[in-house]
PDB file of C-alpha atoms in Angstrom:
ATOM      1  CA  MET A  23      -1.856  11.080 -20.987  1.00 54.00           C
ATOM      2  CA  ARG A  24      -0.385  13.803 -18.830  1.00 68.00           C
ATOM      3  CA  ASP A  25       1.015  12.758 -15.454  1.00 78.00           C
ATOM      4  CA  PHE A  26       0.148  15.114 -12.595  1.00 91.00           C
ATOM      5  CA  ALA A  27       2.825  15.575  -9.928  1.00 95.00           C
ATOM      6  CA  PRO A  28       1.843  14.493  -6.413  1.00 96.00           C
ATOM      7  CA  PRO A  29       1.212  17.226  -3.810  1.00 95.00           C
ATOM      8  CA  LEU A  30       4.205  16.404  -1.616  1.00 97.00           C
ATOM      9  CA  PHE A  31       4.109  17.316   2.071  1.00 97.00           C
ATOM     10  CA  THR A  32       7.348  19.146   2.847  1.00 92.00           C
ATOM     11  CA  SER A  33       6.803  21.227   5.980  1.00 93.00           C
ATOM     12  CA  GLY A  34       4.442  21.914   8.848  1.00 95.00           C
ATOM     13  CA  SER A  35       2.612  19.583  11.203  1.00 97.00           C
ATOM     14  CA  LEU A  36       2.028  16.174   9.647  1.00 98.00           C
ATOM     15  CA  PRO A  37      -0.862  15.252  11.996  1.00 98.00           C
ATOM     16  CA  ASP A  38      -2.544  18.590  11.269  1.00 98.00           C
ATOM     17  CA  ALA A  39      -2.135  18.027   7.521  1.00 97.00           C
ATOM     18  CA  VAL A  40      -3.810  14.602   7.817  1.00 98.00           C
ATOM     19  CA  ARG A  41      -6.655  16.089   9.870  1.00 97.00           C
ATOM     20  CA  ASP A  42      -7.080  18.928   7.389  1.00 95.00           C
ATOM     21  CA  ARG A  43      -7.076  16.996   4.105  1.00 94.00           C
ATOM     22  CA  GLY A  44      -7.552  13.352   5.024  1.00 97.00           C
ATOM     23  CA  PHE A  45      -4.343  12.357   3.247  1.00 97.00           C
ATOM     24  CA  VAL A  46      -0.739  13.388   2.632  1.00 98.00           C
ATOM     25  CA  VAL A  47       1.918  12.358   0.130  1.00 98.00           C
ATOM     26  CA  LEU A  48       5.304  12.038   1.803  1.00 98.00           C
ATOM     27  CA  PRO A  49       8.617  12.173  -0.079  1.00 98.00           C
ATOM     28  CA  ALA A  50      11.123   9.334  -0.072  1.00 97.00           C
ATOM     29  CA  ASP A  51      13.406  11.240   2.307  1.00 97.00           C
ATOM     30  CA  TRP A  52      10.629  11.198   4.906  1.00 98.00           C
ATOM     31  CA  THR A  53      10.160   7.446   4.470  1.00 98.00           C
ATOM     32  CA  ALA A  54      13.896   6.812   4.812  1.00 98.00           C
ATOM     33  CA  HIS A  55      14.010   8.873   8.000  1.00 98.00           C
ATOM     34  CA  ALA A  56      10.936   7.049   9.335  1.00 98.00           C
ATOM     35  CA  ALA A  57      12.669   3.727   8.625  1.00 98.00           C
ATOM     36  CA  GLY A  58      15.867   4.880  10.330  1.00 97.00           C
ATOM     37  CA  SER A  59      17.804   4.148   7.161  1.00 96.00           C
ATOM     38  CA  SER A  60      19.029   5.680   3.929  1.00 95.00           C
ATOM     39  CA  ARG A  61      17.178   5.802   0.642  1.00 94.00           C
ATOM     40  CA  SER A  62      19.701   3.361  -0.817  1.00 93.00           C
ATOM     41  CA  ASP A  63      18.942   0.939   2.029  1.00 94.00           C
ATOM     42  CA  LEU A  64      15.239   1.152   1.219  1.00 95.00           C
ATOM     43  CA  VAL A  65      15.918   0.542  -2.465  1.00 93.00           C
ATOM     44  CA  ALA A  66      17.861  -2.580  -1.463  1.00 93.00           C
ATOM     45  CA  LEU A  67      14.752  -3.886   0.336  1.00 95.00           C
ATOM     46  CA  GLY A  68      13.022  -3.903  -3.038  1.00 96.00           C
ATOM     47  CA  ALA A  69      14.781  -7.147  -3.987  1.00 96.00           C
ATOM     48  CA  SER A  70      12.264  -8.922  -1.745  1.00 96.00           C
ATOM     49  CA  TRP A  71       9.527  -8.093  -4.273  1.00 98.00           C
ATOM     50  CA  ASP A  72      11.262 -10.281  -6.888  1.00 96.00           C
ATOM     51  CA  ASP A  73      10.272 -13.464  -5.055  1.00 94.00           C
ATOM     52  CA  MET A  74       6.532 -13.542  -4.517  1.00 96.00           C
ATOM     53  CA  PRO A  75       3.838 -16.081  -5.369  1.00 97.00           C
ATOM     54  CA  ALA A  76       0.823 -15.330  -7.511  1.00 96.00           C
ATOM     55  CA  ASP A  77      -2.336 -14.073  -5.823  1.00 94.00           C
ATOM     56  CA  PRO A  78      -4.718 -17.079  -6.108  1.00 92.00           C
ATOM     57  CA  TYR A  79      -7.870 -15.129  -5.223  1.00 91.00           C
ATOM     58  CA  LEU A  80      -8.333 -12.735  -8.147  1.00 89.00           C
ATOM     59  CA  LYS A  81     -11.975 -12.957  -9.261  1.00 80.00           C
ATOM     60  CA  ASP A  82     -11.578 -11.054 -12.523  1.00 85.00           C
ATOM     61  CA  GLY A  83      -9.718 -13.936 -14.164  1.00 83.00           C
ATOM     62  CA  GLY A  84      -6.412 -12.090 -14.283  1.00 87.00           C
ATOM     63  CA  HIS A  85      -2.935 -13.328 -13.380  1.00 94.00           C
ATOM     64  CA  TYR A  86      -1.239  -9.973 -12.955  1.00 95.00           C
ATOM     65  CA  ARG A  87      -0.846  -9.779  -9.144  1.00 95.00           C
ATOM     66  CA  ARG A  88       1.730 -11.282  -6.804  1.00 98.00           C
ATOM     67  CA  ARG A  89       1.403 -10.835  -3.074  1.00 97.00           C
ATOM     68  CA  ARG A  90       2.686 -11.574   0.440  1.00 98.00           C
ATOM     69  CA  HIS A  91       1.120 -10.607   3.773  1.00 98.00           C
ATOM     70  CA  ALA A  92       1.961 -10.356   7.474  1.00 98.00           C
ATOM     71  CA  ALA A  93       0.250  -9.077  10.629  1.00 98.00           C
ATOM     72  CA  PHE A  94       1.703  -7.121  13.533  1.00 98.00           C
ATOM     73  CA  VAL A  95       0.687  -5.332  16.690  1.00 98.00           C
ATOM     74  CA  VAL A  96       2.500  -2.031  17.184  1.00 98.00           C
ATOM     75  CA  ASP A  97       2.330  -0.418  20.613  1.00 98.00           C
ATOM     76  CA  GLY A  98       4.626   2.568  20.983  1.00 97.00           C
ATOM     77  CA  PRO A  99       8.153   1.456  20.084  1.00 97.00           C
ATOM     78  CA  GLU A 100       7.228  -2.238  20.242  1.00 98.00           C
ATOM     79  CA  CYS A 101       6.501  -4.042  16.969  1.00 98.00           C
ATOM     80  CA  ARG A 102       5.388  -7.629  17.474  1.00 98.00           C
ATOM     81  CA  GLN A 103       4.703  -9.937  14.542  1.00 98.00           C
ATOM     82  CA  MET A 104       1.617 -12.092  14.966  1.00 98.00           C
ATOM     83  CA  PRO A 105       1.136 -15.714  13.887  1.00 98.00           C
ATOM     84  CA  ARG A 106       0.066 -16.160  10.290  1.00 97.00           C
ATOM     85  CA  ARG A 107      -3.562 -15.180   9.835  1.00 96.00           C
ATOM     86  CA  PRO A 108      -5.964 -14.610   6.927  1.00 95.00           C
ATOM     87  CA  HIS A 109      -6.635 -11.241   5.381  1.00 93.00           C
ATOM     88  CA  PHE A 110     -10.351 -10.458   5.603  1.00 91.00           C
ATOM     89  CA  GLN A 111     -12.494  -7.572   4.366  1.00 80.00           C
ATOM     90  CA  SER A 112     -16.253  -7.352   4.376  1.00 79.00           C
ATOM     91  CA  ALA A 113     -18.121  -6.934   1.117  1.00 72.00           C
ATOM     92  CA  GLU A 114     -19.005  -3.426   2.325  1.00 74.00           C
ATOM     93  CA  TYR A 115     -15.398  -2.389   1.750  1.00 68.00           C
ATOM     94  CA  ASN A 116     -14.357  -4.756  -1.036  1.00 66.00           C
ATOM     95  CA  ALA A 117     -17.212  -5.670  -3.350  1.00 62.00           C
ATOM     96  CA  LEU A 118     -14.972  -7.916  -5.470  1.00 65.00           C
ATOM     97  CA  HIS A 119     -13.037  -9.901  -2.871  1.00 76.00           C
ATOM     98  CA  GLY A 120     -14.858  -9.155   0.372  1.00 63.00           C
ATOM     99  CA  GLY A 121     -16.513 -11.720   2.578  1.00 72.00           C
ATOM    100  CA  MET A 122     -13.872 -14.424   2.324  1.00 84.00           C
ATOM    101  CA  GLU A 123     -10.722 -15.282   4.238  1.00 90.00           C
ATOM    102  CA  ARG A 124      -7.672 -14.967   2.003  1.00 90.00           C
ATOM    103  CA  TRP A 125      -4.574 -16.831   3.130  1.00 96.00           C
ATOM    104  CA  PHE A 126      -1.507 -15.315   1.470  1.00 97.00           C
ATOM    105  CA  ASP A 127       2.049 -16.562   1.749  1.00 97.00           C
ATOM    106  CA  PRO A 128       3.835 -14.715   4.554  1.00 98.00           C
ATOM    107  CA  ILE A 129       6.309 -11.905   4.085  1.00 98.00           C
ATOM    108  CA  ARG A 130       9.741 -13.470   4.325  1.00 97.00           C
ATOM    109  CA  PRO A 131      11.417 -13.197   7.766  1.00 97.00           C
ATOM    110  CA  GLU A 132      14.417 -11.304   6.434  1.00 96.00           C
ATOM    111  CA  LEU A 133      12.106  -8.439   5.466  1.00 97.00           C
ATOM    112  CA  ALA A 134       9.518  -8.687   8.259  1.00 97.00           C
ATOM    113  CA  SER A 135      12.197  -8.587  10.970  1.00 96.00           C
ATOM    114  CA  SER A 136      14.575  -6.125   9.323  1.00 96.00           C
ATOM    115  CA  PRO A 137      15.212  -2.995  11.419  1.00 96.00           C
ATOM    116  CA  SER A 138      14.258  -0.689   8.540  1.00 97.00           C
ATOM    117  CA  PHE A 139      10.916  -2.420   8.075  1.00 98.00           C
ATOM    118  CA  THR A 140       9.947  -2.580  11.745  1.00 98.00           C
ATOM    119  CA  HIS A 141      11.141   0.981  12.346  1.00 98.00           C
ATOM    120  CA  LEU A 142       8.952   2.150   9.462  1.00 98.00           C
ATOM    121  CA  LEU A 143       5.920   0.397  10.967  1.00 98.00           C
ATOM    122  CA  THR A 144       6.460   1.976  14.393  1.00 98.00           C
ATOM    123  CA  SER A 145       7.008   5.420  12.843  1.00 98.00           C
ATOM    124  CA  LEU A 146       3.798   5.155  10.823  1.00 98.00           C
ATOM    125  CA  ALA A 147       1.926   3.954  13.906  1.00 98.00           C
ATOM    126  CA  SER A 148       3.182   7.014  15.781  1.00 98.00           C
ATOM    127  CA  VAL A 149       1.616   9.202  13.087  1.00 98.00           C
ATOM    128  CA  CYS A 150      -1.658   7.315  13.554  1.00 98.00           C
ATOM    129  CA  SER A 151      -1.465   7.908  17.309  1.00 98.00           C
ATOM    130  CA  ALA A 152      -0.659  11.597  16.822  1.00 98.00           C
ATOM    131  CA  VAL A 153      -3.807  11.979  14.697  1.00 98.00           C
ATOM    132  CA  ALA A 154      -6.219   9.696  16.573  1.00 98.00           C
ATOM    133  CA  GLY A 155      -4.766   9.222  20.054  1.00 98.00           C
ATOM    134  CA  ALA A 156      -2.112   6.908  21.451  1.00 98.00           C
ATOM    135  CA  ARG A 157      -3.034   3.228  21.432  1.00 98.00           C
ATOM    136  CA  ALA A 158      -1.892  -0.142  20.188  1.00 98.00           C
ATOM    137  CA  TRP A 159      -2.433  -0.567  16.442  1.00 98.00           C
ATOM    138  CA  PHE A 160      -3.358  -3.764  14.639  1.00 98.00           C
ATOM    139  CA  VAL A 161      -1.289  -3.700  11.494  1.00 98.00           C
ATOM    140  CA  GLU A 162      -1.408  -5.663   8.263  1.00 98.00           C
ATOM    141  CA  ALA A 163       1.415  -5.322   5.745  1.00 98.00           C
ATOM    142  CA  HIS A 164       1.051  -6.372   2.111  1.00 98.00           C
ATOM    143  CA  GLN A 165       3.693  -6.684  -0.567  1.00 98.00           C
ATOM    144  CA  PHE A 166       2.200  -6.268  -4.045  1.00 97.00           C
ATOM    145  CA  ARG A 167       3.633  -6.698  -7.515  1.00 98.00           C
ATOM    146  CA  ILE A 168       1.307  -5.809 -10.411  1.00 97.00           C
ATOM    147  CA  ASP A 169       2.754  -6.822 -13.782  1.00 97.00           C
ATOM    148  CA  THR A 170       1.802  -6.308 -17.419  1.00 96.00           C
ATOM    149  CA  HIS A 171       2.586  -9.708 -18.941  1.00 92.00           C
ATOM    150  CA  GLU A 172      -1.096 -10.049 -19.936  1.00 92.00           C
ATOM    151  CA  GLY A 173      -1.056  -6.556 -21.427  1.00 94.00           C
ATOM    152  CA  ILE A 174      -2.682  -4.806 -18.490  1.00 94.00           C
ATOM    153  CA  GLY A 175      -2.417  -4.957 -14.707  1.00 96.00           C
ATOM    154  CA  ARG A 176      -4.911  -3.615 -12.181  1.00 94.00           C
ATOM    155  CA  PRO A 177      -3.545  -2.317  -8.857  1.00 92.00           C
ATOM    156  CA  THR A 178      -7.092  -1.927  -7.495  1.00 90.00           C
ATOM    157  CA  PRO A 179      -9.413  -4.316  -9.356  1.00 89.00           C
ATOM    158  CA  GLU A 180     -12.137  -3.541  -6.798  1.00 85.00           C
ATOM    159  CA  GLY A 181     -12.194   0.106  -7.946  1.00 83.00           C
ATOM    160  CA  ALA A 182     -12.294   3.160  -5.723  1.00 87.00           C
ATOM    161  CA  HIS A 183     -12.643   1.926  -2.169  1.00 90.00           C
ATOM    162  CA  ARG A 184     -11.974   2.207   1.524  1.00 90.00           C
ATOM    163  CA  ASP A 185     -10.173  -0.598   3.349  1.00 91.00           C
ATOM    164  CA  GLY A 186     -12.272  -0.778   6.521  1.00 92.00           C
ATOM    165  CA  VAL A 187      -9.417   0.318   8.783  1.00 96.00           C
ATOM    166  CA  ASP A 188      -8.372   3.601  10.397  1.00 97.00           C
ATOM    167  CA  PHE A 189      -5.301   4.530   8.359  1.00 98.00           C
ATOM    168  CA  VAL A 190      -3.568   3.256   5.236  1.00 98.00           C
ATOM    169  CA  ALA A 191       0.004   3.838   4.064  1.00 98.00           C
ATOM    170  CA  ILE A 192       0.940   3.011   0.463  1.00 98.00           C
ATOM    171  CA  ALA A 193       4.621   3.200  -0.453  1.00 98.00           C
ATOM    172  CA  LEU A 194       5.754   2.962  -4.051  1.00 98.00           C
ATOM    173  CA  VAL A 195       8.686   0.530  -4.130  1.00 98.00           C
ATOM    174  CA  SER A 196       9.385   0.655  -7.879  1.00 97.00           C
ATOM    175  CA  ARG A 197       7.927   1.305 -11.323  1.00 97.00           C
ATOM    176  CA  VAL A 198       9.580  -0.597 -14.178  1.00 96.00           C
ATOM    177  CA  ALA A 199       8.695  -0.183 -17.861  1.00 96.00           C
ATOM    178  CA  ILE A 200       5.080   0.846 -17.344  1.00 97.00           C
ATOM    179  CA  LYS A 201       2.691   3.680 -18.003  1.00 96.00           C
ATOM    180  CA  GLY A 202      -0.445   4.422 -16.027  1.00 96.00           C
ATOM    181  CA  GLY A 203      -0.829   3.667 -12.345  1.00 97.00           C
ATOM    182  CA  GLU A 204      -2.316   7.060 -11.546  1.00 97.00           C
ATOM    183  CA  THR A 205      -3.400   7.535  -7.929  1.00 97.00           C
ATOM    184  CA  ARG A 206      -6.852   8.996  -7.304  1.00 96.00           C
ATOM    185  CA  VAL A 207      -8.039  10.169  -3.889  1.00 97.00           C
ATOM    186  CA  PHE A 208     -11.593  11.407  -3.262  1.00 94.00           C
ATOM    187  CA  GLU A 209     -13.405  12.718  -0.223  1.00 93.00           C
ATOM    188  CA  ALA A 210     -15.681   9.962   1.030  1.00 87.00           C
ATOM    189  CA  ASP A 211     -18.693  12.255   1.464  1.00 84.00           C
ATOM    190  CA  ALA A 212     -18.109  14.816  -1.305  1.00 77.00           C
ATOM    191  CA  PRO A 213     -17.296  14.860  -5.027  1.00 77.00           C
ATOM    192  CA  ARG A 214     -13.933  16.579  -4.606  1.00 84.00           C
ATOM    193  CA  GLY A 215     -10.770  14.652  -5.381  1.00 91.00           C
ATOM    194  CA  LEU A 216      -7.232  14.752  -6.700  1.00 95.00           C
ATOM    195  CA  ARG A 217      -5.334  12.687  -9.248  1.00 96.00           C
ATOM    196  CA  PHE A 218      -1.567  12.333  -9.472  1.00 97.00           C
ATOM    197  CA  THR A 219       1.119   9.820 -10.372  1.00 98.00           C
ATOM    198  CA  ILE A 220       3.695   8.796  -7.782  1.00 98.00           C
ATOM    199  CA  THR A 221       6.960   7.939  -9.513  1.00 97.00           C
ATOM    200  CA  GLU A 222       9.706   8.369  -6.909  1.00 97.00           C
ATOM    201  CA  PRO A 223      10.565   5.055  -5.207  1.00 97.00           C
ATOM    202  CA  TRP A 224       9.596   5.023  -1.531  1.00 98.00           C
ATOM    203  CA  SER A 225       7.347   8.036  -1.743  1.00 98.00           C
ATOM    204  CA  LEU A 226       4.399   7.264   0.503  1.00 98.00           C
ATOM    205  CA  LEU A 227       0.682   8.063   0.457  1.00 98.00           C
ATOM    206  CA  PHE A 228      -0.848   8.210   3.953  1.00 98.00           C
ATOM    207  CA  LEU A 229      -4.658   8.097   4.156  1.00 98.00           C
ATOM    208  CA  ASP A 230      -7.346   8.546   6.776  1.00 98.00           C
ATOM    209  CA  ASP A 231      -9.495   5.618   5.631  1.00 96.00           C
ATOM    210  CA  ALA A 232     -12.696   6.985   7.157  1.00 95.00           C
ATOM    211  CA  ARG A 233     -12.452  10.271   5.271  1.00 96.00           C
ATOM    212  CA  VAL A 234     -11.207   9.383   1.796  1.00 96.00           C
ATOM    213  CA  ILE A 235     -11.560   6.673  -0.810  1.00 95.00           C
ATOM    214  CA  HIS A 236      -8.735   5.782  -3.156  1.00 94.00           C
ATOM    215  CA  GLU A 237      -7.791   3.817  -6.248  1.00 95.00           C
ATOM    216  CA  SER A 238      -4.936   3.338  -8.719  1.00 96.00           C
ATOM    217  CA  THR A 239      -5.616   3.160 -12.440  1.00 97.00           C
ATOM    218  CA  PRO A 240      -4.492   0.164 -14.531  1.00 97.00           C
ATOM    219  CA  ILE A 241      -0.938  -0.097 -15.799  1.00 97.00           C
ATOM    220  CA  GLN A 242       0.238  -1.042 -19.286  1.00 96.00           C
ATOM    221  CA  PRO A 243       3.676  -1.783 -20.751  1.00 95.00           C
ATOM    222  CA  ASP A 244       5.675   1.266 -21.724  1.00 91.00           C
ATOM    223  CA  ALA A 245       6.211   0.759 -25.451  1.00 71.00           C
ATOM    224  CA  SER A 246       8.781   3.519 -25.866  1.00 62.00           C
ATOM    225  CA  PRO A 247      11.866   2.535 -27.936  1.00 46.00           C
ATOM    226  CA  VAL A 248      14.170   2.866 -24.940  1.00 48.00           C
ATOM    227  CA  VAL A 249      12.058   0.513 -22.807  1.00 47.00           C
ATOM    228  CA  ALA A 250      11.397  -1.929 -25.653  1.00 44.00           C
ATOM    229  CA  ALA A 251      15.147  -2.399 -26.040  1.00 40.00           C
ATOM    230  CA  SER A 252      15.602  -3.226 -22.353  1.00 44.00           C
ATOM    231  CA  ASP A 253      15.723  -6.651 -20.733  1.00 45.00           C
ATOM    232  CA  ASP A 254      12.580  -5.984 -18.677  1.00 47.00           C
ATOM    233  CA  SER A 255       9.913  -4.989 -21.180  1.00 51.00           C
ATOM    234  CA  ARG A 256       7.048  -6.747 -19.358  1.00 73.00           C
ATOM    235  CA  GLY A 257       6.870  -4.033 -16.745  1.00 96.00           C
ATOM    236  CA  HIS A 258       5.643  -4.032 -13.168  1.00 97.00           C
ATOM    237  CA  ARG A 259       4.672  -1.796 -10.254  1.00 98.00           C
ATOM    238  CA  ASP A 260       5.702  -2.776  -6.730  1.00 98.00           C
ATOM    239  CA  THR A 261       4.094  -1.341  -3.602  1.00 98.00           C
ATOM    240  CA  LEU A 262       4.040  -1.852   0.142  1.00 98.00           C
ATOM    241  CA  VAL A 263       0.589  -1.330   1.647  1.00 98.00           C
ATOM    242  CA  VAL A 264       0.279  -1.081   5.428  1.00 98.00           C
ATOM    243  CA  THR A 265      -3.056  -0.735   7.224  1.00 98.00           C
ATOM    244  CA  PHE A 266      -3.628   0.376  10.814  1.00 98.00           C
ATOM    245  CA  ARG A 267      -6.767  -0.471  12.790  1.00 98.00           C
ATOM    246  CA  ARG A 268      -7.762   0.094  16.384  1.00 97.00           C
ATOM    247  CA  ASP A 269      -9.480  -2.574  18.484  1.00 93.00           C
ATOM    248  CA  GLY A 270      -8.392  -5.619  16.542  1.00 96.00           C
ATOM    249  CA  PHE A 271      -7.953  -7.082  13.091  1.00 95.00           C
ATOM    250  CA  GLN A 272     -10.801  -7.343  10.625  1.00 89.00           C
ATOM    251  CA  GLU A 273     -12.404 -10.750  11.000  1.00 87.00           C
ATOM    252  CA  ARG A 274     -15.381 -12.652   9.674  1.00 83.00           C
TER     253      ARG A 274
END
């Protein structure tokens, strides 16, 4: 299958681009600048994805997802981590896992409190404020690892969806020995959409959740001879997903 290159945002007004299209794809250099760090520093953060527990809530019977979660309130330059809380979505937004409180293990303190991580959250929140007006943002951050040890892994088992928030940022942390994982973004009230594959670590998809729906296609092991000879032939896809919501966290 042909991989389509993502439509990277490289110049102009970022808030205007979000208002115009409902989403943007930002290059890794933008993410590094937003985190106040270098790209190599961001790559080093990826080691945190090697130590995550299995997601115990998958309803499709799979065992392909590992996950950690944390909540924050970001108000201007202030990023304050909140006490551990459940992740909740209504069935309106997540037909597969909605309607229940999901208690995930917390993101480890060394990542949640790292300057690069908190700076990235405040920078993303400033984009949200530039698009929708300055305010405090209720933020949930999710570490995901989708692996292929069962032959297939599903980044979005619920299918094309909205998250029930205002904005969503999805950063690719790494892709190892996989194929697939195509990103698809569609207008929420029209049939138009785009498909592309993000491959550069720390590239970032920023979405207006009210205007677009999104999904990622399943991943499979890359069976090429080069990959098959490597030490990591199982394959995985790591992402950081950060959601921003006004007026409070989603609750039952």
